[in-house]
């Protein structure tokens, strides 16, 4: 299997198939990055698409092919930042987002669940709400780790931080989620 | 049972990221501790839920990939040639919609910024661009003369008129062409390194123009400049009118010359300009008048008059505004260590000793490593008062990545230093190894035995504590040009 750097080299020579393979590898992490930035808005899918297309358009400017992931993350962050600036006055306040299954922007498929899945579905909704309440850096680390099969080292390279920082962000995110989910369950955290 | 060191690492253990010895210790602890076992179960359940969440998005990711791949052939990559950042971003957006559009369309967009853009690019804020991209943004406009290596707060660089770029605190680096104007906002700082290796630090509310690698021009605010071995830096004071009495052909400026291995700090306001030699010999030129300042001397130009050279107030204290910039380079930074040593040397000598202790404390954890190095050095033998101040600050401010250094200090000849190190260790680890901090003041063979226990404990548990590198504090930003 070609490495990202090899695919980048071919994509820089105009080979769309090579970039297509990069898109397959990176669509989930880019979704996670955009979701971490704009939270439950449906726009995150459009923003992820825009990010991946921008990556293709500007692939020639990527100097270090080994850092494709970090470079693409920078593009996605900028796309989301621009979008947020444009839409910050139209954001739905968190306080108005309840656990109602029809609330705007839900990410989980809310098709009628089988009876034994209703409770699980409810837990997922609560988890989703609490993830959105996490600090952005923790939310991004948590989602990237969940969405992509990576080691702490790979995640550290992607986020341009140390392994210790990745550990810290993940453990803090999980601890916050644990406490908040326990509170919402009415149990002692 | 002290669960804290384990709790912090249960998450990493579940992810299979702990070293083998630490993982074994964790497993033994979980067997013995029901609370931590429950905690681990909670995190496992949470991971399972997160897995479901990711699975729910897998189909979205697949659809997204298919949609993007469908569009790849319709969207051509731009060429590798360089374009200014704003133009390139504008083109990025337009290329998706208007491949081959006329230049007039581009100009129209530039001027009017159509509101229907799904992801408009009107922002000039490059804060979210990754460092590698920023580095090449402006390099072809004019010769690159300096590099912005540290930014704290609001900093704005104007490359030419109306081409202004605002910086967030976490930007890695930026290359400044000649004649760049750099402005700092309230409570902001920044640091430049010129291509000749000179370091220029700006305090808040400062405006500076970088003319060349060896010449900068201050318009207002405060600078701290250092010229390394073999380099020189000229600092011009903009707008300082030279009276006809001292102006002569070729001498029509107010400037300070920072020669090889010297440092100066200067402040400029509407009422005048002041310069202090922080180290070495600084030459001042005011029209045809010149003066030479030795370390600690200052000169002032007020209302068009050069006042006699005098002693400055303590430059160390007056330039403490550079400390937030120094700590960006990590606690192992040589200049930071020198400043801590210099401040420590003032303690006990001055009526304002308490101010230096307060300043050392204001550095927080960043003062700890330099203070430990001081305690380990023969210098600390010379003054018991300073040594104990240093030990007290270390005890109060030490953080987990200094644990191994603190264990070393348990072997110090001064019982007070040993006791303070033991205090810090007890605070950080919850352990005393049956020797309370106060007992370390005594000279006793029990100290050696307890120290051995600490060394063994550290060998078993070091995996639970972040190292300096893990704490993200050991990689100073490169100042190489």
Short mmCIF file of N, CA and C in Angstrom, two decimals, chain B residues 174-329:
data_model
loop_
_atom_site.label_atom_id
_atom_site.label_comp_id
_atom_site.label_asym_id
_atom_site.label_seq_id
_atom_site.Cartn_x
_atom_site.Cartn_y
_atom_site.Cartn_z
N UNK B 174 6.75 33.32 11.21
CA UNK B 174 6.36 34.11 10.05
C UNK B 174 7.59 34.85 9.55
N UNK B 175 7.74 34.87 8.22
CA UNK B 175 8.90 35.53 7.64
C UNK B 175 8.52 36.96 7.24
N UNK B 176 9.31 37.92 7.69
CA UNK B 176 8.98 39.32 7.43
C UNK B 176 9.88 39.88 6.34
N UNK B 177 9.28 40.41 5.27
CA UNK B 177 10.10 41.09 4.28
C UNK B 177 10.60 42.44 4.82
N UNK B 178 11.54 43.04 4.13
CA UNK B 178 12.05 44.34 4.58
C UNK B 178 10.90 45.34 4.59
N UNK B 179 11.02 46.31 5.49
CA UNK B 179 10.03 47.36 5.68
C UNK B 179 8.70 46.87 6.24
N UNK B 180 8.70 45.67 6.81
CA UNK B 180 7.50 45.21 7.52
C UNK B 180 7.30 46.06 8.77
N UNK B 181 6.05 46.38 9.04
CA UNK B 181 5.73 47.08 10.30
C UNK B 181 5.11 46.07 11.25
N UNK B 182 5.61 46.04 12.46
CA UNK B 182 5.09 45.10 13.45
C UNK B 182 4.51 45.90 14.61
N UNK B 183 3.28 45.60 14.96
CA UNK B 183 2.61 46.33 16.03
C UNK B 183 2.06 45.35 17.05
N UNK B 184 2.27 45.66 18.31
CA UNK B 184 1.71 44.82 19.37
C UNK B 184 0.56 45.57 20.05
N UNK B 185 -0.47 44.82 20.41
CA UNK B 185 -1.61 45.42 21.10
C UNK B 185 -1.39 45.42 22.61
N UNK B 186 -2.46 45.71 23.33
CA UNK B 186 -2.38 45.73 24.79
C UNK B 186 -2.05 44.33 25.31
N UNK B 187 -1.22 44.26 26.33
CA UNK B 187 -0.84 42.98 26.95
C UNK B 187 -0.30 41.97 25.93
N UNK B 188 0.35 42.44 24.92
CA UNK B 188 0.89 41.55 23.90
C UNK B 188 2.41 41.72 23.82
N UNK B 189 3.05 40.71 23.31
CA UNK B 189 4.51 40.74 23.12
C UNK B 189 4.83 39.98 21.85
N UNK B 190 5.99 40.24 21.31
CA UNK B 190 6.46 39.36 20.25
C UNK B 190 7.98 39.43 20.16
N UNK B 191 8.53 38.50 19.44
CA UNK B 191 9.99 38.38 19.32
C UNK B 191 10.35 38.08 17.88
N UNK B 192 11.32 38.82 17.39
CA UNK B 192 11.82 38.63 16.02
C UNK B 192 13.26 38.19 16.08
N UNK B 193 13.66 37.43 15.09
CA UNK B 193 15.09 37.16 14.90
C UNK B 193 15.43 37.62 13.49
N UNK B 194 16.38 38.50 13.36
CA UNK B 194 16.73 38.97 12.02
C UNK B 194 17.63 37.93 11.35
N UNK B 195 17.79 38.07 10.04
CA UNK B 195 18.60 37.07 9.33
C UNK B 195 20.07 37.17 9.71
N UNK B 196 20.46 38.24 10.41
CA UNK B 196 21.84 38.30 10.90
C UNK B 196 21.95 37.74 12.31
N UNK B 197 20.82 37.26 12.87
CA UNK B 197 20.85 36.60 14.18
C UNK B 197 20.51 37.51 15.35
N UNK B 198 20.22 38.79 15.07
CA UNK B 198 19.87 39.69 16.17
C UNK B 198 18.45 39.39 16.66
N UNK B 199 18.25 39.50 17.96
CA UNK B 199 16.94 39.24 18.55
C UNK B 199 16.31 40.57 18.94
N UNK B 200 15.07 40.79 18.53
CA UNK B 200 14.36 42.03 18.85
C UNK B 200 13.04 41.65 19.51
N UNK B 201 12.84 42.11 20.74
CA UNK B 201 11.60 41.79 21.45
C UNK B 201 10.79 43.06 21.61
N UNK B 202 9.50 42.96 21.38
CA UNK B 202 8.62 44.11 21.48
C UNK B 202 7.71 43.95 22.68
N UNK B 203 7.65 44.99 23.52
CA UNK B 203 6.67 45.01 24.60
C UNK B 203 5.30 45.38 24.02
N UNK B 204 4.30 45.49 24.88
CA UNK B 204 2.98 45.83 24.34
C UNK B 204 2.96 47.28 23.85
N UNK B 205 1.93 47.58 23.05
CA UNK B 205 1.74 48.93 22.50
C UNK B 205 3.00 49.47 21.83
N UNK B 206 3.64 48.62 21.06
CA UNK B 206 4.89 49.02 20.39
C UNK B 206 4.71 48.92 18.89
N UNK B 207 5.34 49.86 18.19
CA UNK B 207 5.32 49.81 16.72
C UNK B 207 6.75 49.89 16.21
N UNK B 208 7.09 48.98 15.34
CA UNK B 208 8.47 48.85 14.87
C UNK B 208 8.46 48.58 13.37
N UNK B 209 9.41 49.17 12.66
CA UNK B 209 9.59 48.84 11.24
C UNK B 209 10.94 48.14 11.11
N UNK B 210 10.91 46.98 10.45
CA UNK B 210 12.16 46.24 10.24
C UNK B 210 12.71 46.66 8.88
N UNK B 211 13.77 47.44 8.91
CA UNK B 211 14.31 47.96 7.65
C UNK B 211 15.20 46.93 6.94
N UNK B 212 16.04 46.30 7.72
CA UNK B 212 16.99 45.34 7.15
C UNK B 212 17.41 44.39 8.27
N UNK B 213 18.22 43.37 7.97
CA UNK B 213 18.64 42.46 9.04
C UNK B 213 19.43 43.16 10.14
N UNK B 214 19.96 44.36 9.84
CA UNK B 214 20.78 45.04 10.85
C UNK B 214 20.22 46.40 11.21
N UNK B 215 18.96 46.67 10.84
CA UNK B 215 18.40 47.99 11.16
C UNK B 215 16.91 47.90 11.41
N UNK B 216 16.50 48.41 12.57
CA UNK B 216 15.07 48.49 12.88
C UNK B 216 14.77 49.91 13.31
N UNK B 217 13.50 50.27 13.22
CA UNK B 217 13.11 51.65 13.53
C UNK B 217 11.96 51.62 14.50
N UNK B 218 12.15 52.18 15.68
CA UNK B 218 11.07 52.18 16.68
C UNK B 218 10.27 53.47 16.55
N UNK B 219 8.94 53.30 16.51
CA UNK B 219 8.06 54.47 16.43
C UNK B 219 7.46 54.79 17.79
N UNK B 220 7.12 53.75 18.52
CA UNK B 220 6.65 53.96 19.89
C UNK B 220 6.75 52.63 20.63
N UNK B 221 6.76 52.73 21.95
CA UNK B 221 6.77 51.51 22.76
C UNK B 221 8.16 51.17 23.30
N UNK B 222 8.37 49.87 23.53
CA UNK B 222 9.62 49.42 24.14
C UNK B 222 10.20 48.23 23.39
N UNK B 223 11.51 48.24 23.27
CA UNK B 223 12.23 47.14 22.62
C UNK B 223 13.31 46.61 23.53
N UNK B 224 13.60 45.33 23.37
CA UNK B 224 14.79 44.75 23.98
C UNK B 224 15.53 44.05 22.85
N UNK B 225 16.75 44.51 22.57
CA UNK B 225 17.49 43.99 21.41
C UNK B 225 18.81 43.37 21.85
N UNK B 226 19.16 42.31 21.18
CA UNK B 226 20.44 41.65 21.45
C UNK B 226 21.13 41.35 20.13
N UNK B 227 22.39 41.70 20.04
CA UNK B 227 23.19 41.34 18.86
C UNK B 227 24.15 40.23 19.27
N UNK B 228 24.13 39.12 18.55
CA UNK B 228 25.03 38.01 18.93
C UNK B 228 26.46 38.30 18.46
N UNK B 229 27.33 37.37 18.77
CA UNK B 229 28.73 37.47 18.35
C UNK B 229 28.81 37.71 16.84
N UNK B 230 29.53 38.73 16.46
CA UNK B 230 29.77 38.97 15.03
C UNK B 230 28.67 39.72 14.31
N UNK B 231 27.61 40.13 15.02
CA UNK B 231 26.53 40.87 14.35
C UNK B 231 26.34 42.23 15.01
N UNK B 232 25.69 43.11 14.31
CA UNK B 232 25.38 44.43 14.85
C UNK B 232 23.94 44.79 14.49
N UNK B 233 23.34 45.59 15.36
CA UNK B 233 21.97 46.04 15.09
C UNK B 233 21.89 47.54 15.35
N UNK B 234 21.35 48.25 14.38
CA UNK B 234 21.15 49.69 14.55
C UNK B 234 19.66 49.93 14.83
N UNK B 235 19.40 50.68 15.89
CA UNK B 235 18.01 50.99 16.24
C UNK B 235 17.79 52.48 16.00
N UNK B 236 16.93 52.80 15.06
CA UNK B 236 16.63 54.20 14.77
C UNK B 236 15.40 54.61 15.57
N UNK B 237 15.42 55.83 16.10
CA UNK B 237 14.24 56.36 16.78
C UNK B 237 13.51 57.25 15.79
N UNK B 238 12.38 56.78 15.30
CA UNK B 238 11.67 57.50 14.25
C UNK B 238 11.06 58.78 14.80
N UNK B 239 11.10 59.82 14.00
CA UNK B 239 10.39 61.05 14.33
C UNK B 239 11.06 61.89 15.40
N UNK B 240 12.25 61.50 15.83
CA UNK B 240 12.95 62.32 16.82
C UNK B 240 13.64 63.46 16.07
N UNK B 241 13.10 64.64 16.18
CA UNK B 241 13.68 65.75 15.42
C UNK B 241 15.04 66.14 16.01
N UNK B 242 15.96 66.38 15.13
CA UNK B 242 17.32 66.75 15.55
C UNK B 242 17.44 68.28 15.47
N UNK B 243 17.74 68.93 16.56
CA UNK B 243 17.87 70.40 16.50
C UNK B 243 19.00 70.80 15.55
N UNK B 244 18.86 71.98 14.95
CA UNK B 244 19.87 72.44 13.99
C UNK B 244 21.25 72.54 14.64
N UNK B 245 21.25 72.72 15.97
CA UNK B 245 22.54 72.86 16.66
C UNK B 245 23.38 71.58 16.59
N UNK B 246 22.71 70.45 16.45
CA UNK B 246 23.50 69.21 16.45
C UNK B 246 23.41 68.45 15.13
N UNK B 247 22.60 68.96 14.21
CA UNK B 247 22.51 68.24 12.95
C UNK B 247 23.65 68.69 12.03
N UNK B 248 24.16 67.77 11.30
CA UNK B 248 25.17 68.09 10.30
C UNK B 248 25.09 67.02 9.23
N UNK B 249 25.64 67.28 8.04
CA UNK B 249 25.49 66.32 6.96
C UNK B 249 25.90 64.91 7.38
N UNK B 250 25.04 63.98 7.12
CA UNK B 250 25.34 62.59 7.47
C UNK B 250 25.00 62.23 8.90
N UNK B 251 24.56 63.19 9.69
CA UNK B 251 24.22 62.91 11.11
C UNK B 251 22.82 63.45 11.39
N UNK B 252 21.86 62.94 10.72
CA UNK B 252 20.52 63.50 10.84
C UNK B 252 19.55 62.53 11.50
N UNK B 253 20.06 61.62 12.31
CA UNK B 253 19.17 60.64 12.93
C UNK B 253 19.54 60.42 14.39
N UNK B 254 18.54 59.90 15.12
CA UNK B 254 18.82 59.42 16.47
C UNK B 254 18.89 57.91 16.38
N UNK B 255 20.00 57.37 16.74
CA UNK B 255 20.14 55.92 16.61
C UNK B 255 21.05 55.34 17.69
N UNK B 256 20.83 54.08 17.96
CA UNK B 256 21.63 53.36 18.94
C UNK B 256 22.24 52.16 18.23
N UNK B 257 23.48 51.91 18.56
CA UNK B 257 24.18 50.81 17.89
C UNK B 257 24.42 49.69 18.89
N UNK B 258 23.79 48.57 18.61
CA UNK B 258 23.97 47.39 19.44
C UNK B 258 25.07 46.57 18.77
N UNK B 259 26.26 46.56 19.36
CA UNK B 259 27.37 45.86 18.71
C UNK B 259 27.39 44.39 19.12
N UNK B 260 28.37 43.69 18.57
CA UNK B 260 28.52 42.27 18.83
C UNK B 260 28.44 41.96 20.33
N UNK B 261 27.60 41.00 20.67
CA UNK B 261 27.48 40.54 22.07
C UNK B 261 27.00 41.62 23.03
N UNK B 262 26.09 42.44 22.61
CA UNK B 262 25.54 43.46 23.52
C UNK B 262 24.02 43.43 23.47
N UNK B 263 23.41 44.05 24.47
CA UNK B 263 21.94 44.13 24.52
C UNK B 263 21.54 45.52 24.96
N UNK B 264 20.44 45.99 24.46
CA UNK B 264 19.92 47.27 24.92
C UNK B 264 18.42 47.17 25.05
N UNK B 265 17.86 48.03 25.86
CA UNK B 265 16.42 48.21 25.80
C UNK B 265 16.13 49.68 25.67
N UNK B 266 15.11 49.97 24.94
CA UNK B 266 14.79 51.36 24.68
C UNK B 266 13.29 51.55 24.75
N UNK B 267 12.90 52.75 25.16
CA UNK B 267 11.48 53.08 25.17
C UNK B 267 11.32 54.42 24.46
N UNK B 268 10.26 54.52 23.72
CA UNK B 268 10.02 55.75 22.97
C UNK B 268 8.57 56.16 23.13
N UNK B 269 8.37 57.42 23.45
CA UNK B 269 7.02 57.96 23.55
C UNK B 269 7.03 59.34 22.92
N UNK B 270 5.90 60.02 23.01
CA UNK B 270 5.85 61.35 22.38
C UNK B 270 6.77 62.33 23.09
N UNK B 271 7.10 62.04 24.35
CA UNK B 271 7.93 63.00 25.08
C UNK B 271 9.42 62.77 24.88
N UNK B 272 9.81 61.67 24.31
CA UNK B 272 11.24 61.48 24.08
C UNK B 272 11.59 60.01 23.95
N UNK B 273 12.89 59.77 24.02
CA UNK B 273 13.36 58.41 23.85
C UNK B 273 14.44 58.13 24.88
N UNK B 274 14.50 56.90 25.31
CA UNK B 274 15.44 56.52 26.35
C UNK B 274 16.08 55.21 25.95
N UNK B 275 17.36 55.08 26.24
CA UNK B 275 18.04 53.83 25.92
C UNK B 275 18.89 53.42 27.11
N UNK B 276 18.92 52.13 27.36
CA UNK B 276 19.71 51.59 28.47
C UNK B 276 20.56 50.45 27.93
N UNK B 277 21.82 50.41 28.32
CA UNK B 277 22.65 49.27 27.96
C UNK B 277 22.35 48.13 28.93
N UNK B 278 21.76 47.06 28.43
CA UNK B 278 21.49 45.90 29.29
C UNK B 278 22.75 45.06 29.47
N UNK B 279 23.60 45.04 28.45
CA UNK B 279 24.91 44.39 28.60
C UNK B 279 25.82 44.87 27.48
N UNK B 280 27.04 45.21 27.83
CA UNK B 280 28.03 45.63 26.84
C UNK B 280 27.94 47.11 26.52
N UNK B 281 28.72 47.48 25.54
CA UNK B 281 28.88 48.89 25.18
C UNK B 281 27.93 49.27 24.05
N UNK B 282 27.09 50.25 24.32
CA UNK B 282 26.11 50.70 23.32
C UNK B 282 26.48 52.11 22.88
N UNK B 283 26.50 52.32 21.59
CA UNK B 283 26.79 53.66 21.09
C UNK B 283 25.51 54.38 20.73
N UNK B 284 25.43 55.63 21.12
CA UNK B 284 24.26 56.44 20.84
C UNK B 284 24.68 57.58 19.92
N UNK B 285 23.87 57.84 18.93
CA UNK B 285 24.15 58.98 18.06
C UNK B 285 22.90 59.85 17.99
N UNK B 286 23.08 61.12 18.32
CA UNK B 286 21.97 62.07 18.28
C UNK B 286 22.43 63.22 17.39
N UNK B 287 22.05 63.17 16.12
CA UNK B 287 22.64 64.11 15.18
C UNK B 287 24.15 63.89 15.18
N UNK B 288 24.89 64.96 15.37
CA UNK B 288 26.35 64.84 15.37
C UNK B 288 26.89 64.49 16.76
N UNK B 289 26.01 64.48 17.77
CA UNK B 289 26.46 64.14 19.13
C UNK B 289 26.49 62.63 19.31
N UNK B 290 27.45 62.16 20.04
CA UNK B 290 27.52 60.72 20.32
C UNK B 290 27.76 60.49 21.81
N UNK B 291 27.42 59.35 22.25
CA UNK B 291 27.69 58.96 23.64
C UNK B 291 27.86 57.45 23.67
N UNK B 292 28.60 56.97 24.64
CA UNK B 292 28.78 55.53 24.79
C UNK B 292 28.24 55.12 26.15
N UNK B 293 27.41 54.11 26.14
CA UNK B 293 26.82 53.63 27.40
C UNK B 293 27.45 52.30 27.78
N UNK B 294 27.85 52.19 29.03
CA UNK B 294 28.32 50.91 29.55
C UNK B 294 27.14 50.19 30.20
N UNK B 295 27.34 48.93 30.53
CA UNK B 295 26.25 48.13 31.12
C UNK B 295 25.61 48.86 32.30
N UNK B 296 24.30 49.00 32.26
CA UNK B 296 23.58 49.62 33.36
C UNK B 296 23.45 51.13 33.24
N UNK B 297 24.06 51.72 32.20
CA UNK B 297 23.94 53.17 32.02
C UNK B 297 22.80 53.49 31.07
N UNK B 298 22.24 54.69 31.25
CA UNK B 298 21.13 55.07 30.38
C UNK B 298 21.35 56.47 29.85
N UNK B 299 20.69 56.75 28.75
CA UNK B 299 20.70 58.11 28.18
C UNK B 299 19.28 58.43 27.75
N UNK B 300 18.98 59.71 27.77
CA UNK B 300 17.62 60.14 27.47
C UNK B 300 17.66 61.36 26.56
N UNK B 301 16.76 61.39 25.62
CA UNK B 301 16.62 62.57 24.77
C UNK B 301 15.23 63.12 25.01
N UNK B 302 15.16 64.31 25.58
CA UNK B 302 13.88 64.91 25.92
C UNK B 302 13.83 66.30 25.31
N UNK B 303 12.75 66.58 24.63
CA UNK B 303 12.57 67.90 24.00
C UNK B 303 13.78 68.31 23.17
N UNK B 304 14.29 67.40 22.40
CA UNK B 304 15.38 67.73 21.49
C UNK B 304 16.72 67.91 22.17
N UNK B 305 16.85 67.46 23.41
CA UNK B 305 18.11 67.62 24.13
C UNK B 305 18.60 66.27 24.65
N UNK B 306 19.86 65.99 24.41
CA UNK B 306 20.45 64.76 24.95
C UNK B 306 20.89 65.02 26.39
N UNK B 307 20.26 64.35 27.34
CA UNK B 307 20.59 64.55 28.74
C UNK B 307 21.85 63.76 29.08
N UNK B 308 22.54 64.16 30.13
CA UNK B 308 23.78 63.46 30.48
C UNK B 308 23.52 61.97 30.77
N UNK B 309 24.52 61.18 30.44
CA UNK B 309 24.44 59.74 30.69
C UNK B 309 24.41 59.50 32.20
N UNK B 310 23.54 58.61 32.64
CA UNK B 310 23.46 58.32 34.07
C UNK B 310 23.26 56.84 34.32
N UNK B 311 23.14 56.47 35.58
CA UNK B 311 22.86 55.07 35.91
C UNK B 311 21.37 54.81 35.72
N UNK B 312 21.07 53.70 35.14
CA UNK B 312 19.66 53.34 34.94
C UNK B 312 19.14 52.68 36.20
N UNK B 313 17.84 52.70 36.38
CA UNK B 313 17.28 51.84 37.41
C UNK B 313 17.56 50.40 36.97
N UNK B 314 17.34 49.47 37.83
CA UNK B 314 17.74 48.09 37.55
C UNK B 314 17.15 47.58 36.22
N UNK B 315 17.98 47.40 35.19
CA UNK B 315 17.45 46.94 33.90
C UNK B 315 16.80 45.56 34.00
N UNK B 316 17.30 44.75 34.94
CA UNK B 316 16.74 43.41 35.10
C UNK B 316 15.25 43.49 35.44
N UNK B 317 14.94 44.42 36.33
CA UNK B 317 13.56 44.55 36.75
C UNK B 317 12.72 45.28 35.69
N UNK B 318 13.35 46.29 35.08
CA UNK B 318 12.61 47.09 34.09
C UNK B 318 12.27 46.29 32.85
N UNK B 319 13.04 45.25 32.59
CA UNK B 319 12.79 44.47 31.37
C UNK B 319 12.13 43.13 31.68
N UNK B 320 11.48 43.06 32.83
CA UNK B 320 10.86 41.78 33.17
C UNK B 320 9.69 41.46 32.23
N UNK B 321 9.29 42.44 31.44
CA UNK B 321 8.22 42.17 30.47
C UNK B 321 8.65 41.14 29.42
N UNK B 322 9.96 40.89 29.30
CA UNK B 322 10.38 39.88 28.30
C UNK B 322 10.19 38.46 28.82
N UNK B 323 9.93 38.30 30.12
CA UNK B 323 9.84 36.93 30.67
C UNK B 323 8.78 36.06 29.99
N UNK B 324 7.60 36.59 29.70
CA UNK B 324 6.62 35.72 29.01
C UNK B 324 7.15 35.20 27.67
N UNK B 325 8.02 35.98 27.02
CA UNK B 325 8.60 35.50 25.76
C UNK B 325 9.65 34.42 26.03
N UNK B 326 10.44 34.62 27.08
CA UNK B 326 11.49 33.64 27.38
C UNK B 326 10.88 32.29 27.75
N UNK B 327 9.78 32.32 28.49
CA UNK B 327 9.24 31.03 28.92
C UNK B 327 8.63 30.26 27.76
N UNK B 328 8.38 30.95 26.64
CA UNK B 328 7.91 30.23 25.45
C UNK B 328 8.96 29.24 24.97
N UNK B 329 10.21 29.49 25.30
CA UNK B 329 11.28 28.61 24.85
C UNK B 329 11.52 27.45 25.79
#
